[in-house]
mmCIF file of C-alpha atoms and ligand atoms in Angstrom:
data_model
loop_
_atom_site.group_PDB
_atom_site.id
_atom_site.type_symbol
_atom_site.label_atom_id
_atom_site.label_comp_id
_atom_site.label_asym_id
_atom_site.label_seq_id
_atom_site.Cartn_x
_atom_site.Cartn_y
_atom_site.Cartn_z
ATOM 1 C CA UNK D 1 -31.387 9.638 -10.521
ATOM 2 C CA UNK D 2 -35.046 8.800 -10.145
ATOM 3 C CA UNK D 3 -36.728 5.841 -11.784
ATOM 4 C CA UNK D 4 -37.973 7.931 -14.710
ATOM 5 C CA UNK D 5 -34.456 9.039 -15.479
ATOM 6 C CA UNK D 6 -33.295 5.410 -15.405
ATOM 7 C CA UNK D 7 -36.057 4.542 -17.840
ATOM 8 C CA UNK D 8 -35.088 7.474 -20.063
ATOM 9 C CA UNK D 9 -31.470 6.247 -20.158
ATOM 10 C CA UNK D 10 -32.556 2.780 -21.213
ATOM 11 C CA UNK D 11 -34.866 4.197 -23.878
ATOM 12 C CA UNK D 12 -31.971 6.274 -25.176
ATOM 13 C CA UNK D 13 -29.907 3.061 -25.567
ATOM 14 C CA UNK D 14 -32.507 1.034 -27.466
ATOM 15 C CA UNK D 15 -31.584 2.170 -30.943
ATOM 16 C CA UNK D 16 -27.835 1.814 -30.305
ATOM 17 C CA UNK D 17 -28.515 -1.828 -29.348
ATOM 18 C CA UNK D 18 -30.567 -2.347 -32.504
ATOM 19 C CA UNK D 19 -34.016 -2.726 -30.950
ATOM 20 C CA UNK D 20 -37.331 -0.888 -30.803
ATOM 21 C CA UNK D 21 -38.400 -2.561 -27.573
ATOM 22 C CA UNK D 22 -36.606 -4.404 -24.776
ATOM 23 C CA UNK D 23 -38.058 -7.328 -22.842
ATOM 24 C CA UNK D 24 -36.528 -7.290 -19.352
ATOM 25 C CA UNK D 25 -36.487 -10.669 -17.627
ATOM 26 C CA UNK D 26 -33.533 -10.290 -15.239
ATOM 27 C CA UNK D 27 -35.129 -9.597 -11.865
ATOM 28 C CA UNK D 28 -32.453 -7.237 -10.488
ATOM 29 C CA UNK D 29 -32.813 -5.148 -13.638
ATOM 30 C CA UNK D 30 -36.570 -4.952 -13.025
ATOM 31 C CA UNK D 31 -35.828 -3.950 -9.418
ATOM 32 C CA UNK D 32 -33.440 -1.214 -10.591
ATOM 33 C CA UNK D 33 -35.922 0.067 -13.183
ATOM 34 C CA UNK D 34 -39.187 -0.122 -11.283
ATOM 35 C CA UNK D 35 -38.547 -0.802 -7.589
ATOM 36 C CA UNK D 36 -40.365 -4.173 -7.806
ATOM 37 C CA UNK D 37 -38.520 -6.844 -5.816
ATOM 38 C CA UNK D 38 -40.659 -9.943 -6.426
ATOM 39 C CA UNK D 39 -39.182 -13.123 -7.851
ATOM 40 C CA UNK D 40 -41.307 -13.223 -10.998
ATOM 41 C CA UNK D 41 -41.732 -10.328 -13.369
ATOM 42 C CA UNK D 42 -41.333 -9.295 -16.979
ATOM 43 C CA UNK D 43 -41.028 -5.695 -18.125
ATOM 44 C CA UNK D 44 -41.273 -4.348 -21.653
ATOM 45 C CA UNK D 45 -39.753 -0.976 -22.472
ATOM 46 C CA UNK D 46 -40.598 0.846 -25.684
ATOM 47 C CA UNK D 47 -39.862 4.474 -26.581
ATOM 48 C CA UNK D 48 -43.209 5.563 -25.159
ATOM 49 C CA UNK D 49 -44.427 2.838 -22.821
ATOM 50 C CA UNK D 50 -43.478 0.618 -19.917
ATOM 51 C CA UNK D 51 -45.418 -2.586 -19.335
ATOM 52 C CA UNK D 52 -44.899 -4.858 -16.340
ATOM 53 C CA UNK D 53 -46.315 -8.345 -15.879
ATOM 54 C CA UNK D 54 -46.256 -10.394 -12.693
ATOM 55 C CA UNK D 55 -48.399 -13.088 -11.117
ATOM 56 C CA UNK D 56 -51.068 -12.877 -8.442
ATOM 57 C CA UNK D 57 -48.695 -13.566 -5.538
ATOM 58 C CA UNK D 58 -47.242 -10.115 -6.008
ATOM 59 C CA UNK D 59 -50.299 -8.010 -6.869
ATOM 60 C CA UNK D 60 -50.374 -5.960 -3.679
ATOM 61 C CA UNK D 61 -46.602 -5.691 -3.447
ATOM 62 C CA UNK D 62 -46.066 -4.549 -7.014
ATOM 63 C CA UNK D 63 -48.750 -1.874 -6.870
ATOM 64 C CA UNK D 64 -47.185 -0.505 -3.711
ATOM 65 C CA UNK D 65 -43.605 -0.668 -4.997
ATOM 66 C CA UNK D 66 -44.375 0.929 -8.375
ATOM 67 C CA UNK D 67 -46.228 3.724 -6.639
ATOM 68 C CA UNK D 68 -43.451 4.289 -4.066
ATOM 69 C CA UNK D 69 -40.894 4.417 -6.874
ATOM 70 C CA UNK D 70 -43.004 6.917 -8.860
ATOM 71 C CA UNK D 71 -43.188 4.519 -11.804
ATOM 72 C CA UNK D 72 -46.074 4.836 -14.214
ATOM 73 C CA UNK D 73 -46.413 1.416 -15.856
ATOM 74 C CA UNK D 74 -49.093 -0.596 -17.609
ATOM 75 C CA UNK D 75 -49.456 -3.419 -15.064
ATOM 76 C CA UNK D 76 -50.915 -6.836 -15.882
ATOM 77 C CA UNK D 77 -51.279 -9.472 -13.176
ATOM 78 C CA UNK D 78 -51.365 -12.895 -14.803
ATOM 79 C CA UNK D 79 -49.411 -16.113 -15.187
ATOM 80 C CA UNK D 80 -49.873 -15.908 -18.966
ATOM 81 C CA UNK D 81 -47.253 -13.464 -20.237
ATOM 82 C CA UNK D 82 -47.919 -13.937 -23.956
ATOM 83 C CA UNK D 83 -50.860 -11.584 -24.449
ATOM 84 C CA UNK D 84 -49.562 -8.582 -22.472
ATOM 85 C CA UNK D 85 -46.141 -9.084 -24.047
ATOM 86 C CA UNK D 86 -47.537 -9.111 -27.577
ATOM 87 C CA UNK D 87 -49.621 -6.031 -26.836
ATOM 88 C CA UNK D 88 -46.613 -4.168 -25.416
ATOM 89 C CA UNK D 89 -44.416 -4.798 -28.481
ATOM 90 C CA UNK D 90 -47.205 -4.275 -31.032
ATOM 91 C CA UNK D 91 -45.401 -1.374 -32.703
ATOM 92 C CA UNK D 92 -41.885 -2.862 -32.494
ATOM 93 C CA UNK D 93 -40.194 -4.671 -35.381
ATOM 94 C CA UNK D 94 -37.001 -5.495 -33.413
ATOM 95 C CA UNK D 95 -37.447 -6.849 -29.902
ATOM 96 C CA UNK D 96 -34.456 -7.092 -27.576
ATOM 97 C CA UNK D 97 -34.065 -10.009 -25.168
ATOM 98 C CA UNK D 98 -31.487 -10.004 -22.377
ATOM 99 C CA UNK D 99 -29.287 -12.692 -23.904
ATOM 100 C CA UNK D 100 -27.354 -13.499 -20.744
ATOM 101 C CA UNK D 101 -30.544 -14.034 -18.756
ATOM 102 C CA UNK D 102 -32.878 -15.765 -21.235
ATOM 103 C CA UNK D 103 -32.500 -19.548 -21.331
ATOM 104 C CA UNK D 104 -32.657 -21.427 -24.610
ATOM 105 C CA UNK D 105 -36.097 -22.731 -23.671
ATOM 106 C CA UNK D 106 -37.356 -19.232 -22.856
ATOM 107 C CA UNK D 107 -35.949 -17.883 -26.092
ATOM 108 C CA UNK D 108 -37.876 -20.493 -28.059
ATOM 109 C CA UNK D 109 -41.011 -19.522 -26.151
ATOM 110 C CA UNK D 110 -40.487 -15.835 -26.935
ATOM 111 C CA UNK D 111 -39.793 -16.692 -30.577
ATOM 112 C CA UNK D 112 -43.156 -18.470 -30.780
ATOM 113 C CA UNK D 113 -45.024 -15.632 -29.120
ATOM 114 C CA UNK D 114 -43.309 -12.964 -31.218
ATOM 115 C CA UNK D 115 -43.389 -14.779 -34.543
ATOM 116 C CA UNK D 116 -42.598 -12.409 -37.411
ATOM 117 C CA UNK D 117 -40.563 -9.975 -35.343
ATOM 118 C CA UNK D 118 -36.791 -9.831 -35.217
ATOM 119 C CA UNK D 119 -35.429 -10.985 -31.857
ATOM 120 C CA UNK D 120 -32.266 -9.098 -30.877
ATOM 121 C CA UNK D 121 -29.940 -10.655 -28.276
ATOM 122 C CA UNK D 122 -28.827 -7.687 -26.161
ATOM 123 C CA UNK D 123 -25.753 -7.832 -23.932
ATOM 124 C CA UNK D 124 -25.603 -5.766 -20.725
ATOM 125 C CA UNK D 125 -27.904 -3.024 -22.027
ATOM 126 C CA UNK D 126 -29.198 -2.261 -18.528
ATOM 127 C CA UNK D 127 -26.089 -3.447 -16.666
ATOM 128 C CA UNK D 128 -23.970 -0.765 -18.345
ATOM 129 C CA UNK D 129 -26.313 1.921 -16.989
ATOM 130 C CA UNK D 130 -26.306 0.305 -13.552
ATOM 131 C CA UNK D 131 -22.564 1.057 -13.269
ATOM 132 C CA UNK D 132 -23.466 4.667 -12.443
ATOM 133 C CA UNK D 133 -24.706 4.756 -8.858
ATOM 134 C CA UNK D 134 -26.959 7.618 -7.812
ATOM 135 C CA UNK D 135 -26.732 9.200 -4.341
ATOM 136 C CA UNK D 136 -29.462 6.938 -2.947
ATOM 137 C CA UNK D 137 -27.645 3.828 -4.155
ATOM 138 C CA UNK D 138 -24.329 5.065 -2.740
ATOM 139 C CA UNK D 139 -26.024 5.776 0.579
ATOM 140 C CA UNK D 140 -27.327 2.191 0.756
ATOM 141 C CA UNK D 141 -23.902 0.783 -0.146
ATOM 142 C CA UNK D 142 -22.241 2.992 2.490
ATOM 143 C CA UNK D 143 -24.676 1.805 5.129
ATOM 144 C CA UNK D 144 -24.143 -1.833 4.117
ATOM 145 C CA UNK D 145 -20.353 -1.359 4.263
ATOM 146 C CA UNK D 146 -20.525 0.299 7.675
ATOM 147 C CA UNK D 147 -22.636 -2.563 9.037
ATOM 148 C CA UNK D 148 -19.953 -5.011 7.871
ATOM 149 C CA UNK D 149 -17.241 -2.826 9.461
ATOM 150 C CA UNK D 150 -19.094 -2.862 12.789
ATOM 151 C CA UNK D 151 -19.666 -6.606 12.619
ATOM 152 C CA UNK D 152 -15.971 -7.267 12.027
ATOM 153 C CA UNK D 153 -14.931 -4.986 14.890
ATOM 154 C CA UNK D 154 -17.265 -6.908 17.181
ATOM 155 C CA UNK D 155 -16.183 -10.376 16.067
ATOM 156 C CA UNK D 156 -12.427 -9.767 15.644
ATOM 157 C CA UNK D 157 -11.471 -10.713 19.225
ATOM 158 C CA UNK D 158 -13.132 -14.106 18.716
ATOM 159 C CA UNK D 159 -10.412 -15.042 16.198
ATOM 160 C CA UNK D 160 -8.130 -15.667 19.173
ATOM 161 C CA UNK D 161 -10.680 -17.734 21.103
ATOM 162 C CA UNK D 162 -10.271 -21.153 19.493
ATOM 163 C CA UNK D 163 -13.397 -20.854 17.335
ATOM 164 C CA UNK D 164 -13.997 -22.676 14.070
ATOM 165 C CA UNK D 165 -14.212 -20.969 10.685
ATOM 166 C CA UNK D 166 -17.939 -21.707 10.645
ATOM 167 C CA UNK D 167 -18.467 -20.233 14.107
ATOM 168 C CA UNK D 168 -16.768 -16.985 13.075
ATOM 169 C CA UNK D 169 -18.831 -16.851 9.856
ATOM 170 C CA UNK D 170 -22.054 -17.299 11.844
ATOM 171 C CA UNK D 171 -21.022 -14.643 14.369
ATOM 172 C CA UNK D 172 -20.320 -12.166 11.581
ATOM 173 C CA UNK D 173 -23.656 -12.872 9.940
ATOM 174 C CA UNK D 174 -25.544 -12.575 13.245
ATOM 175 C CA UNK D 175 -23.767 -9.296 14.043
ATOM 176 C CA UNK D 176 -24.650 -7.875 10.614
ATOM 177 C CA UNK D 177 -28.333 -8.732 11.154
ATOM 178 C CA UNK D 178 -28.176 -7.142 14.641
ATOM 179 C CA UNK D 179 -26.711 -3.973 13.136
ATOM 180 C CA UNK D 180 -29.520 -3.695 10.566
ATOM 181 C CA UNK D 181 -28.569 -5.796 7.533
ATOM 182 C CA UNK D 182 -31.417 -7.516 5.685
ATOM 183 C CA UNK D 183 -29.142 -10.487 5.002
ATOM 184 C CA UNK D 184 -25.502 -11.254 4.145
ATOM 185 C CA UNK D 185 -24.715 -10.046 0.621
ATOM 186 C CA UNK D 186 -23.147 -13.434 -0.270
ATOM 187 C CA UNK D 187 -21.974 -16.578 1.484
ATOM 188 C CA UNK D 188 -19.439 -15.451 4.096
ATOM 189 C CA UNK D 189 -15.879 -16.727 3.603
ATOM 190 C CA UNK D 190 -13.764 -17.473 6.684
ATOM 191 C CA UNK D 191 -10.676 -19.461 5.649
ATOM 192 C CA UNK D 192 -7.827 -20.267 8.019
ATOM 193 C CA UNK D 193 -4.438 -21.958 7.670
ATOM 194 C CA UNK D 194 -4.214 -23.979 4.436
ATOM 195 C CA UNK D 195 -7.802 -23.030 3.574
ATOM 196 C CA UNK D 196 -6.766 -19.361 3.304
ATOM 197 C CA UNK D 197 -4.852 -20.309 0.144
ATOM 198 C CA UNK D 198 -8.202 -21.059 -1.564
ATOM 199 C CA UNK D 199 -9.650 -17.682 -2.628
ATOM 200 C CA UNK D 200 -13.288 -18.782 -2.325
ATOM 201 C CA UNK D 201 -13.100 -21.398 0.421
ATOM 202 C CA UNK D 202 -16.270 -22.529 2.182
ATOM 203 C CA UNK D 203 -16.073 -22.103 5.994
ATOM 204 C CA UNK D 204 -15.420 -25.438 7.710
ATOM 205 C CA UNK D 205 -15.360 -26.731 11.268
ATOM 206 C CA UNK D 206 -11.567 -26.331 11.321
ATOM 207 C CA UNK D 207 -10.496 -24.593 14.543
ATOM 208 C CA UNK D 208 -8.619 -21.340 13.959
ATOM 209 C CA UNK D 209 -5.225 -21.531 15.664
ATOM 210 C CA UNK D 210 -2.126 -19.450 16.418
ATOM 211 C CA UNK D 211 0.133 -19.475 13.369
ATOM 212 C CA UNK D 212 -2.830 -19.396 10.962
ATOM 213 C CA UNK D 213 -3.286 -16.890 8.201
ATOM 214 C CA UNK D 214 -7.015 -16.079 8.056
ATOM 215 C CA UNK D 215 -8.987 -14.578 5.165
ATOM 216 C CA UNK D 216 -12.445 -13.165 5.934
ATOM 217 C CA UNK D 217 -14.560 -11.988 2.974
ATOM 218 C CA UNK D 218 -18.128 -10.931 3.642
ATOM 219 C CA UNK D 219 -20.736 -8.222 3.286
ATOM 220 C CA UNK D 220 -24.148 -6.950 4.299
ATOM 221 C CA UNK D 221 -27.192 -6.328 2.152
ATOM 222 C CA UNK D 222 -29.365 -3.264 2.747
ATOM 223 C CA UNK D 223 -32.453 -2.600 0.641
ATOM 224 C CA UNK D 224 -31.078 -4.803 -2.148
ATOM 225 C CA UNK D 225 -27.559 -3.291 -2.164
ATOM 226 C CA UNK D 226 -24.667 -5.485 -1.032
ATOM 227 C CA UNK D 227 -21.288 -4.524 0.405
ATOM 228 C CA UNK D 228 -18.103 -6.530 -0.146
ATOM 229 C CA UNK D 229 -14.921 -6.444 1.956
ATOM 230 C CA UNK D 230 -12.015 -8.721 2.812
ATOM 231 C CA UNK D 231 -9.591 -8.545 5.687
ATOM 232 C CA UNK D 232 -6.744 -10.947 6.424
ATOM 233 C CA UNK D 233 -5.142 -11.732 9.756
ATOM 234 C CA UNK D 234 -1.931 -13.318 11.013
ATOM 235 C CA UNK D 235 -2.537 -15.120 14.283
ATOM 236 C CA UNK D 236 0.117 -15.714 16.908
ATOM 237 C CA UNK D 237 3.648 -14.633 16.011
ATOM 238 C CA UNK D 238 3.829 -14.407 12.206
ATOM 239 C CA UNK D 239 6.785 -15.900 10.378
ATOM 240 C CA UNK D 240 8.904 -13.555 8.269
ATOM 241 C CA UNK D 241 7.414 -15.126 5.143
ATOM 242 C CA UNK D 242 3.824 -14.640 6.343
ATOM 243 C CA UNK D 243 4.547 -11.028 7.227
ATOM 244 C CA UNK D 244 6.234 -10.422 3.864
ATOM 245 C CA UNK D 245 3.249 -11.783 1.930
ATOM 246 C CA UNK D 246 0.869 -9.736 4.048
ATOM 247 C CA UNK D 247 2.907 -6.542 3.528
ATOM 248 C CA UNK D 248 3.104 -7.175 -0.223
ATOM 249 C CA UNK D 249 -0.682 -7.495 -0.555
ATOM 250 C CA UNK D 250 -1.243 -4.388 1.585
ATOM 251 C CA UNK D 251 1.175 -2.500 -0.663
ATOM 252 C CA UNK D 252 -0.483 -3.721 -3.880
ATOM 253 C CA UNK D 253 -3.968 -2.967 -2.586
ATOM 254 C CA UNK D 254 -2.978 0.578 -1.562
ATOM 255 C CA UNK D 255 -1.420 1.116 -5.001
ATOM 256 C CA UNK D 256 -4.606 -0.130 -6.669
ATOM 257 C CA UNK D 257 -6.823 2.172 -4.614
ATOM 258 C CA UNK D 258 -4.480 5.087 -5.350
ATOM 259 C CA UNK D 259 -4.880 4.435 -9.082
ATOM 260 C CA UNK D 260 -8.701 4.631 -9.021
ATOM 261 C CA UNK D 261 -9.936 7.897 -10.523
ATOM 262 C CA UNK D 262 -12.506 9.140 -13.022
ATOM 263 C CA UNK D 263 -11.141 8.745 -16.546
ATOM 264 C CA UNK D 264 -8.675 5.919 -15.827
ATOM 265 C CA UNK D 265 -8.629 2.817 -18.028
ATOM 266 C CA UNK D 266 -10.207 0.010 -15.983
ATOM 267 C CA UNK D 267 -7.344 -2.312 -16.908
ATOM 268 C CA UNK D 268 -4.916 0.039 -15.183
ATOM 269 C CA UNK D 269 -6.162 -0.890 -11.692
ATOM 270 C CA UNK D 270 -5.455 -4.553 -12.390
ATOM 271 C CA UNK D 271 -2.116 -3.714 -13.993
ATOM 272 C CA UNK D 272 -0.969 -1.638 -11.003
ATOM 273 C CA UNK D 273 -1.834 -4.339 -8.437
ATOM 274 C CA UNK D 274 -0.336 -7.119 -10.533
ATOM 275 C CA UNK D 275 2.871 -5.175 -11.149
ATOM 276 C CA UNK D 276 3.316 -4.503 -7.418
ATOM 277 C CA UNK D 277 2.796 -8.141 -6.498
ATOM 278 C CA UNK D 278 5.185 -9.185 -9.264
ATOM 279 C CA UNK D 279 7.778 -6.766 -7.835
ATOM 280 C CA UNK D 280 7.348 -8.574 -4.517
ATOM 281 C CA UNK D 281 7.853 -11.951 -6.233
ATOM 282 C CA UNK D 282 4.170 -12.850 -5.903
ATOM 283 C CA UNK D 283 2.829 -12.249 -9.407
ATOM 284 C CA UNK D 284 2.077 -15.955 -9.910
ATOM 285 C CA UNK D 285 0.283 -16.121 -6.556
ATOM 286 C CA UNK D 286 -2.318 -13.495 -7.595
ATOM 287 C CA UNK D 287 -4.752 -15.816 -9.327
ATOM 288 C CA UNK D 288 -7.917 -13.740 -9.782
ATOM 289 C CA UNK D 289 -9.057 -10.382 -11.117
ATOM 290 C CA UNK D 290 -8.540 -7.196 -9.113
ATOM 291 C CA UNK D 291 -12.087 -6.002 -8.574
ATOM 292 C CA UNK D 292 -15.641 -5.475 -9.721
ATOM 293 C CA UNK D 293 -18.598 -3.182 -9.354
ATOM 294 C CA UNK D 294 -21.026 -3.728 -6.477
ATOM 295 C CA UNK D 295 -24.685 -2.828 -6.235
ATOM 296 C CA UNK D 296 -27.802 -4.945 -6.569
ATOM 297 C CA UNK D 297 -25.491 -7.821 -7.515
ATOM 298 C CA UNK D 298 -22.302 -8.680 -5.680
ATOM 299 C CA UNK D 299 -20.357 -8.883 -8.918
ATOM 300 C CA UNK D 300 -21.450 -6.362 -11.478
ATOM 301 C CA UNK D 301 -19.981 -4.107 -14.116
ATOM 302 C CA UNK D 302 -17.268 -2.926 -14.373
ATOM 303 C CA UNK D 303 -15.053 -5.989 -13.943
ATOM 304 C CA UNK D 304 -11.525 -4.763 -13.144
ATOM 305 C CA UNK D 305 -9.280 -7.328 -14.790
ATOM 306 C CA UNK D 306 -6.768 -7.486 -17.627
ATOM 307 C CA UNK D 307 -9.749 -8.018 -19.954
ATOM 308 C CA UNK D 308 -11.605 -4.855 -18.912
ATOM 309 C CA UNK D 309 -12.595 -2.624 -21.787
ATOM 310 C CA UNK D 310 -13.983 0.522 -20.184
ATOM 311 C CA UNK D 311 -13.031 3.734 -18.452
ATOM 312 C CA UNK D 312 -13.804 4.358 -14.778
ATOM 313 C CA UNK D 313 -16.357 7.114 -14.207
ATOM 314 C CA UNK D 314 -17.323 9.155 -11.141
ATOM 315 C CA UNK D 315 -20.149 7.444 -9.316
ATOM 316 C CA UNK D 316 -19.081 3.872 -10.020
ATOM 317 C CA UNK D 317 -18.616 1.815 -6.841
ATOM 318 C CA UNK D 318 -15.917 -0.828 -7.232
ATOM 319 C CA UNK D 319 -13.809 -3.189 -5.165
ATOM 320 C CA UNK D 320 -10.024 -3.360 -5.161
ATOM 321 C CA UNK D 321 -9.022 -6.799 -3.894
ATOM 322 C CA UNK D 322 -5.622 -8.182 -4.813
ATOM 323 C CA UNK D 323 -4.512 -11.340 -3.039
ATOM 324 C CA UNK D 324 -1.662 -13.827 -2.895
ATOM 325 C CA UNK D 325 -2.283 -17.543 -2.361
ATOM 326 C CA UNK D 326 0.534 -19.964 -1.504
ATOM 327 C CA UNK D 327 -0.643 -23.523 -0.824
ATOM 328 C CA UNK D 328 2.346 -24.265 1.452
ATOM 329 C CA UNK D 329 1.850 -21.090 3.515
ATOM 330 C CA UNK D 330 -1.670 -19.673 3.241
ATOM 331 C CA UNK D 331 -3.333 -16.700 1.624
ATOM 332 C CA UNK D 332 -3.877 -12.995 2.058
ATOM 333 C CA UNK D 333 -6.509 -10.826 0.386
ATOM 334 C CA UNK D 334 -7.403 -7.242 1.223
ATOM 335 C CA UNK D 335 -10.559 -5.798 -0.310
ATOM 336 C CA UNK D 336 -12.050 -2.332 -0.015
ATOM 337 C CA UNK D 337 -15.086 -0.976 -1.805
ATOM 338 C CA UNK D 338 -14.615 2.582 -3.070
ATOM 339 C CA UNK D 339 -16.691 5.262 -4.779
ATOM 340 C CA UNK D 340 -14.939 6.636 -7.878
ATOM 341 C CA UNK D 341 -14.636 10.443 -7.850
ATOM 342 C CA UNK D 342 -13.189 13.093 -10.160
ATOM 343 C CA UNK D 343 -9.956 13.306 -8.173
ATOM 344 C CA UNK D 344 -9.595 9.720 -6.949
ATOM 345 C CA UNK D 345 -11.895 7.628 -4.830
ATOM 346 C CA UNK D 346 -13.617 7.535 -1.460
ATOM 347 C CA UNK D 347 -13.392 4.222 0.394
ATOM 348 C CA UNK D 348 -16.639 3.051 1.963
ATOM 349 C CA UNK D 349 -14.888 0.119 3.677
ATOM 350 C CA UNK D 350 -13.264 1.624 6.727
ATOM 351 C CA UNK D 351 -12.106 -1.361 8.836
ATOM 352 C CA UNK D 352 -8.524 -1.441 10.071
ATOM 353 C CA UNK D 353 -6.104 -3.428 7.924
ATOM 354 C CA UNK D 354 -4.007 -4.482 10.908
ATOM 355 C CA UNK D 355 -3.041 -8.162 10.549
ATOM 356 C CA UNK D 356 -3.194 -8.879 14.258
ATOM 357 C CA UNK D 357 -6.634 -9.784 15.534
ATOM 358 C CA UNK D 358 -7.771 -7.552 18.440
HETATM 359 N N1 LIG X 1 -16.856 -11.934 -2.255
HETATM 360 C C1 LIG X 1 -16.370 -12.291 -3.483
HETATM 361 C C2 LIG X 1 -15.483 -11.255 -3.987
HETATM 362 O O1 LIG X 1 -14.820 -10.593 -3.229
HETATM 363 O O2 LIG X 1 -15.463 -10.970 -5.139
HETATM 364 MN MN1 MN X 2 -15.348 -10.039 -1.297
HETATM 365 MN MN1 MN X 3 -15.203 -8.672 -4.241
#
């Protein structure tokens, strides 16, 4: 899908969302639509125009990025957004604002600038289109996932070398940069022993030791697109209980991945994983949702939880990441990212799921 097709899809949604024009303020949405990656921009989409406003810091960059992306936009370089904004929506009676991005203060500013027009709070108008990944986006996500796979393979032996959680996190991040990542896709999680029972623990200077359960959750970012994977390890000789929890999560995760297919209710993936863990006596220990889309944001639509409302479609890229967290024992989470296809899914996370490090 090229940028013009993305723009056409958004234009086709305007009326359904009750607006004649959409003001785009969320920067990743501007990136997705136009290729511009600066930190300050506003875009206005109408049925027959696209206006983009940024400030002087980005003049050279935005001209280059719009041209590379094949985007034909009315560009204004200024710190004063009011005039170009008013000009862009001149023919629109109903102007959409991205309600989950626009602060109260910004909304009041827009209301002053657009006095007399109806402001329409839109929800996920662009995000719903971003669920569908085109081949170029999937290629970036695959590359990001493979960089993370390579980094883990390189760093895995270090789990047995008396390193701290922080040291392992830094090694993973350095390896990802060496293998071509632009940056980590989010703050790396390395959680050992009791910390592994906290799903989003911050790496500490705790030394990783035999007997620890270790959860490692990390990813690489390539050209804006971030991968997301989790592997868990049992160090030393695992207890029967540790092994049982590990095996249960592996089983639930495999069942979840097996359930992913075009046309399936998104809630079903969560249901399948939760049912399996409940069968293993660990239903109460699975304390988060099962997965989410990945792309320009690390958590994006669709969110695979019991509250999901959609249907999976070919071309979505989602995670499947059940876990079990027992404060007196530790935690296990296994997370793959997969591309939804007509007949099932294709994992882009390819690291071994073996619980024994190296
Ligand atoms: N890295 C956070 C998550 O897996 O959702
Ligand atoms: Mn993750
Ligand atoms: Mn995730």
